[in-house]
mmCIF file of C-alpha atoms in Angstrom:
data_model
loop_
_atom_site.group_PDB
_atom_site.id
_atom_site.type_symbol
_atom_site.label_atom_id
_atom_site.label_comp_id
_atom_site.label_asym_id
_atom_site.label_seq_id
_atom_site.Cartn_x
_atom_site.Cartn_y
_atom_site.Cartn_z
ATOM 1 C CA UNK A 1383 50.206 60.676 0.502
ATOM 2 C CA UNK A 1384 49.486 64.152 -0.834
ATOM 3 C CA UNK A 1385 46.689 66.557 -1.637
ATOM 4 C CA UNK A 1386 46.555 69.526 -3.968
ATOM 5 C CA UNK A 1387 44.228 71.810 -5.906
ATOM 6 C CA UNK A 1388 44.702 71.823 -9.679
ATOM 7 C CA UNK A 1389 42.742 70.897 -12.777
ATOM 8 C CA UNK A 1390 41.735 67.402 -13.805
ATOM 9 C CA UNK A 1391 44.171 66.623 -16.571
ATOM 10 C CA UNK A 1392 42.564 63.631 -18.254
ATOM 11 C CA UNK A 1393 39.354 61.799 -19.080
ATOM 12 C CA UNK A 1394 35.780 63.053 -19.053
ATOM 13 C CA UNK A 1395 36.358 65.840 -16.496
ATOM 14 C CA UNK A 1396 39.523 67.124 -18.181
ATOM 15 C CA UNK A 1397 40.071 70.834 -17.634
ATOM 16 C CA UNK A 1398 37.818 71.140 -14.553
ATOM 17 C CA UNK A 1399 39.087 72.549 -11.273
ATOM 18 C CA UNK A 1400 39.523 69.655 -8.864
ATOM 19 C CA UNK A 1401 41.000 68.957 -5.459
ATOM 20 C CA UNK A 1402 43.053 65.757 -5.546
ATOM 21 C CA UNK A 1403 43.531 63.508 -2.541
ATOM 22 C CA UNK A 1404 46.157 60.855 -3.271
ATOM 23 C CA UNK A 1405 46.024 57.948 -0.836
ATOM 24 C CA UNK A 1406 49.072 55.822 -0.096
ATOM 25 C CA UNK A 1407 49.026 52.104 -0.759
ATOM 26 C CA UNK A 1408 48.983 50.129 -3.982
ATOM 27 C CA UNK A 1409 49.269 46.425 -4.685
ATOM 28 C CA UNK A 1410 48.918 46.697 -8.474
ATOM 29 C CA UNK A 1411 52.487 47.830 -9.224
ATOM 30 C CA UNK A 1412 52.371 49.128 -12.796
ATOM 31 C CA UNK A 1413 55.884 49.253 -14.218
ATOM 32 C CA UNK A 1414 55.152 52.610 -15.855
ATOM 33 C CA UNK A 1415 53.506 54.197 -12.790
ATOM 34 C CA UNK A 1416 54.436 57.880 -12.509
ATOM 35 C CA UNK A 1417 53.728 58.014 -8.744
ATOM 36 C CA UNK A 1418 55.572 54.972 -7.378
ATOM 37 C CA UNK A 1419 55.945 56.835 -4.061
ATOM 38 C CA UNK A 1420 52.237 56.133 -3.558
ATOM 39 C CA UNK A 1421 52.726 52.364 -3.350
ATOM 40 C CA UNK A 1422 53.708 52.358 0.328
ATOM 41 C CA UNK A 1423 51.088 52.459 3.084
ATOM 42 C CA UNK A 1424 53.574 53.410 5.782
ATOM 43 C CA UNK A 1425 55.626 56.245 4.340
ATOM 44 C CA UNK A 1426 52.980 58.964 4.491
ATOM 45 C CA UNK A 1427 51.530 61.131 7.272
ATOM 46 C CA UNK A 1428 48.086 60.323 8.638
ATOM 47 C CA UNK A 1429 45.727 63.261 8.150
ATOM 48 C CA UNK A 1430 42.481 63.472 10.140
ATOM 49 C CA UNK A 1431 39.289 63.229 8.112
ATOM 50 C CA UNK A 1432 38.141 66.674 9.278
ATOM 51 C CA UNK A 1433 41.407 68.249 8.100
ATOM 52 C CA UNK A 1434 41.150 66.662 4.662
ATOM 53 C CA UNK A 1435 37.545 67.792 4.206
ATOM 54 C CA UNK A 1436 38.289 71.269 5.605
ATOM 55 C CA UNK A 1437 41.171 71.745 3.174
ATOM 56 C CA UNK A 1438 39.031 70.638 0.234
ATOM 57 C CA UNK A 1439 36.191 72.955 1.309
ATOM 58 C CA UNK A 1440 38.574 75.915 1.745
ATOM 59 C CA UNK A 1441 39.676 75.587 -1.881
ATOM 60 C CA UNK A 1442 36.113 76.382 -2.998
ATOM 61 C CA UNK A 1443 36.287 73.526 -5.503
ATOM 62 C CA UNK A 1444 33.157 71.805 -6.801
ATOM 63 C CA UNK A 1445 35.007 68.506 -7.285
ATOM 64 C CA UNK A 1446 37.193 66.197 -5.197
ATOM 65 C CA UNK A 1447 39.112 63.393 -6.909
ATOM 66 C CA UNK A 1448 40.275 60.477 -4.775
ATOM 67 C CA UNK A 1449 43.218 58.694 -6.334
ATOM 68 C CA UNK A 1450 46.322 56.757 -5.402
ATOM 69 C CA UNK A 1451 48.067 54.376 -5.387
ATOM 70 C CA UNK A 1452 44.976 52.252 -5.389
ATOM 71 C CA UNK A 1453 42.448 54.211 -3.319
ATOM 72 C CA UNK A 1454 40.020 51.305 -2.918
ATOM 73 C CA UNK A 1455 42.522 49.535 -0.691
ATOM 74 C CA UNK A 1456 40.980 51.887 1.921
ATOM 75 C CA UNK A 1457 37.368 52.016 3.060
ATOM 76 C CA UNK A 1458 36.187 55.331 1.629
ATOM 77 C CA UNK A 1459 32.645 55.465 3.049
ATOM 78 C CA UNK A 1460 33.315 58.106 5.729
ATOM 79 C CA UNK A 1461 35.578 60.244 3.555
ATOM 80 C CA UNK A 1462 33.157 60.495 0.639
ATOM 81 C CA UNK A 1463 30.128 61.060 2.898
ATOM 82 C CA UNK A 1464 31.928 63.946 4.622
ATOM 83 C CA UNK A 1465 32.991 65.512 1.313
ATOM 84 C CA UNK A 1466 29.525 65.190 -0.219
ATOM 85 C CA UNK A 1467 27.964 66.665 2.949
ATOM 86 C CA UNK A 1468 29.821 69.874 2.023
ATOM 87 C CA UNK A 1469 28.185 69.878 -1.433
ATOM 88 C CA UNK A 1470 31.337 68.763 -3.226
ATOM 89 C CA UNK A 1471 31.154 66.037 -5.884
ATOM 90 C CA UNK A 1472 33.311 62.949 -5.414
ATOM 91 C CA UNK A 1473 35.170 61.217 -8.227
ATOM 92 C CA UNK A 1474 37.476 58.217 -7.949
ATOM 93 C CA UNK A 1475 40.273 56.989 -10.175
ATOM 94 C CA UNK A 1476 40.760 53.278 -9.589
ATOM 95 C CA UNK A 1477 42.061 50.111 -11.175
ATOM 96 C CA UNK A 1478 39.043 48.369 -9.664
ATOM 97 C CA UNK A 1479 41.207 45.655 -8.129
ATOM 98 C CA UNK A 1480 39.801 46.111 -4.599
ATOM 99 C CA UNK A 1481 36.176 46.115 -3.371
ATOM 100 C CA UNK A 1482 34.202 49.285 -4.036
ATOM 101 C CA UNK A 1483 33.513 51.520 -1.050
ATOM 102 C CA UNK A 1484 32.445 55.155 -0.816
ATOM 103 C CA UNK A 1485 29.685 57.177 -2.418
ATOM 104 C CA UNK A 1486 30.639 58.382 -5.886
ATOM 105 C CA UNK A 1487 29.368 60.921 -8.378
ATOM 106 C CA UNK A 1488 31.796 59.555 -10.978
ATOM 107 C CA UNK A 1489 33.859 56.368 -11.174
ATOM 108 C CA UNK A 1490 36.833 56.318 -13.531
ATOM 109 C CA UNK A 1491 37.919 52.717 -13.981
ATOM 110 C CA UNK A 1492 41.398 52.243 -15.398
ATOM 111 C CA UNK A 1493 42.074 48.491 -15.346
ATOM 112 C CA UNK A 1494 45.637 47.236 -15.264
ATOM 113 C CA UNK A 1495 47.076 44.016 -16.657
ATOM 114 C CA UNK A 1496 48.989 43.428 -13.442
ATOM 115 C CA UNK A 1497 45.827 42.888 -11.351
ATOM 116 C CA UNK A 1498 42.384 42.575 -12.941
ATOM 117 C CA UNK A 1499 39.409 44.658 -11.817
ATOM 118 C CA UNK A 1500 36.717 42.965 -9.759
ATOM 119 C CA UNK A 1501 33.681 42.040 -11.896
ATOM 120 C CA UNK A 1502 31.259 44.081 -9.749
ATOM 121 C CA UNK A 1503 33.049 47.359 -10.555
ATOM 122 C CA UNK A 1504 32.686 47.131 -14.344
ATOM 123 C CA UNK A 1505 28.908 47.767 -14.566
ATOM 124 C CA UNK A 1506 29.037 50.813 -12.248
ATOM 125 C CA UNK A 1507 31.944 52.584 -13.996
ATOM 126 C CA UNK A 1508 31.069 55.936 -15.556
ATOM 127 C CA UNK A 1509 34.331 56.058 -17.457
ATOM 128 C CA UNK A 1510 36.639 53.326 -18.749
ATOM 129 C CA UNK A 1511 40.165 54.592 -19.339
ATOM 130 C CA UNK A 1512 42.560 52.221 -21.074
ATOM 131 C CA UNK A 1513 46.237 53.135 -20.913
ATOM 132 C CA UNK A 1514 47.812 52.217 -24.240
ATOM 133 C CA UNK A 1515 51.385 51.049 -23.782
ATOM 134 C CA UNK A 1516 51.566 48.785 -26.832
ATOM 135 C CA UNK A 1517 49.392 47.614 -29.740
ATOM 136 C CA UNK A 1518 47.936 44.660 -27.825
ATOM 137 C CA UNK A 1519 46.237 47.099 -25.428
ATOM 138 C CA UNK A 1520 43.517 47.858 -27.992
ATOM 139 C CA UNK A 1521 42.143 44.301 -27.939
ATOM 140 C CA UNK A 1522 42.660 44.140 -24.173
ATOM 141 C CA UNK A 1523 40.652 47.357 -23.768
ATOM 142 C CA UNK A 1524 37.852 46.014 -25.950
ATOM 143 C CA UNK A 1525 37.471 43.077 -23.572
ATOM 144 C CA UNK A 1526 36.517 45.545 -20.817
ATOM 145 C CA UNK A 1527 34.422 47.777 -23.078
ATOM 146 C CA UNK A 1528 32.169 44.760 -23.619
ATOM 147 C CA UNK A 1529 31.546 44.515 -19.851
ATOM 148 C CA UNK A 1530 30.755 48.113 -18.876
ATOM 149 C CA UNK A 1531 27.337 49.766 -19.207
ATOM 150 C CA UNK A 1532 26.138 51.313 -22.466
ATOM 151 C CA UNK A 1533 26.424 54.776 -20.896
ATOM 152 C CA UNK A 1534 30.056 54.353 -19.794
ATOM 153 C CA UNK A 1535 32.437 56.764 -21.553
ATOM 154 C CA UNK A 1536 35.322 54.963 -23.287
ATOM 155 C CA UNK A 1537 38.790 56.520 -23.408
ATOM 156 C CA UNK A 1538 42.128 55.475 -24.841
ATOM 157 C CA UNK A 1539 45.094 57.266 -23.293
ATOM 158 C CA UNK A 1540 48.708 56.867 -24.364
ATOM 159 C CA UNK A 1541 51.119 55.917 -21.612
ATOM 160 C CA UNK A 1542 53.151 59.088 -21.119
ATOM 161 C CA UNK A 1543 56.601 57.717 -22.017
ATOM 162 C CA UNK A 1544 55.179 56.164 -25.201
ATOM 163 C CA UNK A 1545 52.871 59.023 -26.218
ATOM 164 C CA UNK A 1546 54.802 59.892 -29.392
ATOM 165 C CA UNK A 1547 54.539 56.327 -30.696
ATOM 166 C CA UNK A 1548 51.084 55.399 -29.384
ATOM 167 C CA UNK A 1549 49.056 58.576 -30.015
ATOM 168 C CA UNK A 1550 48.992 58.194 -33.826
ATOM 169 C CA UNK A 1551 47.908 54.549 -33.406
ATOM 170 C CA UNK A 1552 45.169 55.613 -30.991
ATOM 171 C CA UNK A 1553 43.912 58.270 -33.418
ATOM 172 C CA UNK A 1554 43.664 55.701 -36.215
ATOM 173 C CA UNK A 1555 41.983 53.197 -33.897
ATOM 174 C CA UNK A 1556 39.386 55.755 -32.812
ATOM 175 C CA UNK A 1557 38.656 56.626 -36.438
ATOM 176 C CA UNK A 1558 37.863 52.952 -37.038
ATOM 177 C CA UNK A 1559 36.111 52.518 -33.654
ATOM 178 C CA UNK A 1560 34.367 55.828 -32.882
ATOM 179 C CA UNK A 1561 32.804 54.614 -29.648
ATOM 180 C CA UNK A 1562 36.234 55.431 -28.122
ATOM 181 C CA UNK A 1563 37.598 58.920 -27.402
ATOM 182 C CA UNK A 1564 41.133 60.191 -26.883
ATOM 183 C CA UNK A 1565 42.337 61.159 -23.424
ATOM 184 C CA UNK A 1566 45.615 63.049 -23.090
ATOM 185 C CA UNK A 1567 47.352 63.941 -19.852
ATOM 186 C CA UNK A 1568 47.122 67.689 -20.417
ATOM 187 C CA UNK A 1569 48.415 68.418 -16.918
ATOM 188 C CA UNK A 1570 51.778 67.013 -18.048
ATOM 189 C CA UNK A 1571 51.803 69.131 -21.199
ATOM 190 C CA UNK A 1572 51.103 72.322 -19.237
ATOM 191 C CA UNK A 1573 53.287 71.300 -16.271
ATOM 192 C CA UNK A 1574 50.805 71.358 -13.395
ATOM 193 C CA UNK A 1575 50.303 68.591 -10.801
#
């Protein structure tokens, strides 16, 4: 759908330079999605693998983030192998609702209530990011925290349109449950993609 060089705005790699490749296609359909244009498979240009990798390499970035839509609706084996061959780390941001493909240096799993993640993705996640839209999301997030590995980083992130209301609740929750950390979408605060 699009590709751009910016900084990672959220989660464990927040603040790092990263080249984002946003793939079209999503069957999860979050009502609060901020990139609904990514849901369609057909409305985006096809870019050859070599062109994608060449553009990422030309940016001189150490990190490529594959996102969507739901990127795992595509087989990502060839793409990630080609990126890693250039010495660039590969991260994915996924809901985990489709089978895992690709070779990953970091897997950010952000499950959605609209379509559950596949059980095999939970133990391999490096990062669990729960989007907090309402108070019930804390208990919902805990149900996934119990299924990821002991080394998985746990993040609570306010849904952007509800950040003013949810952030204070998240702060209090983290104080009571310090295994969690706060993730904010800093790219939105500083107005970069």
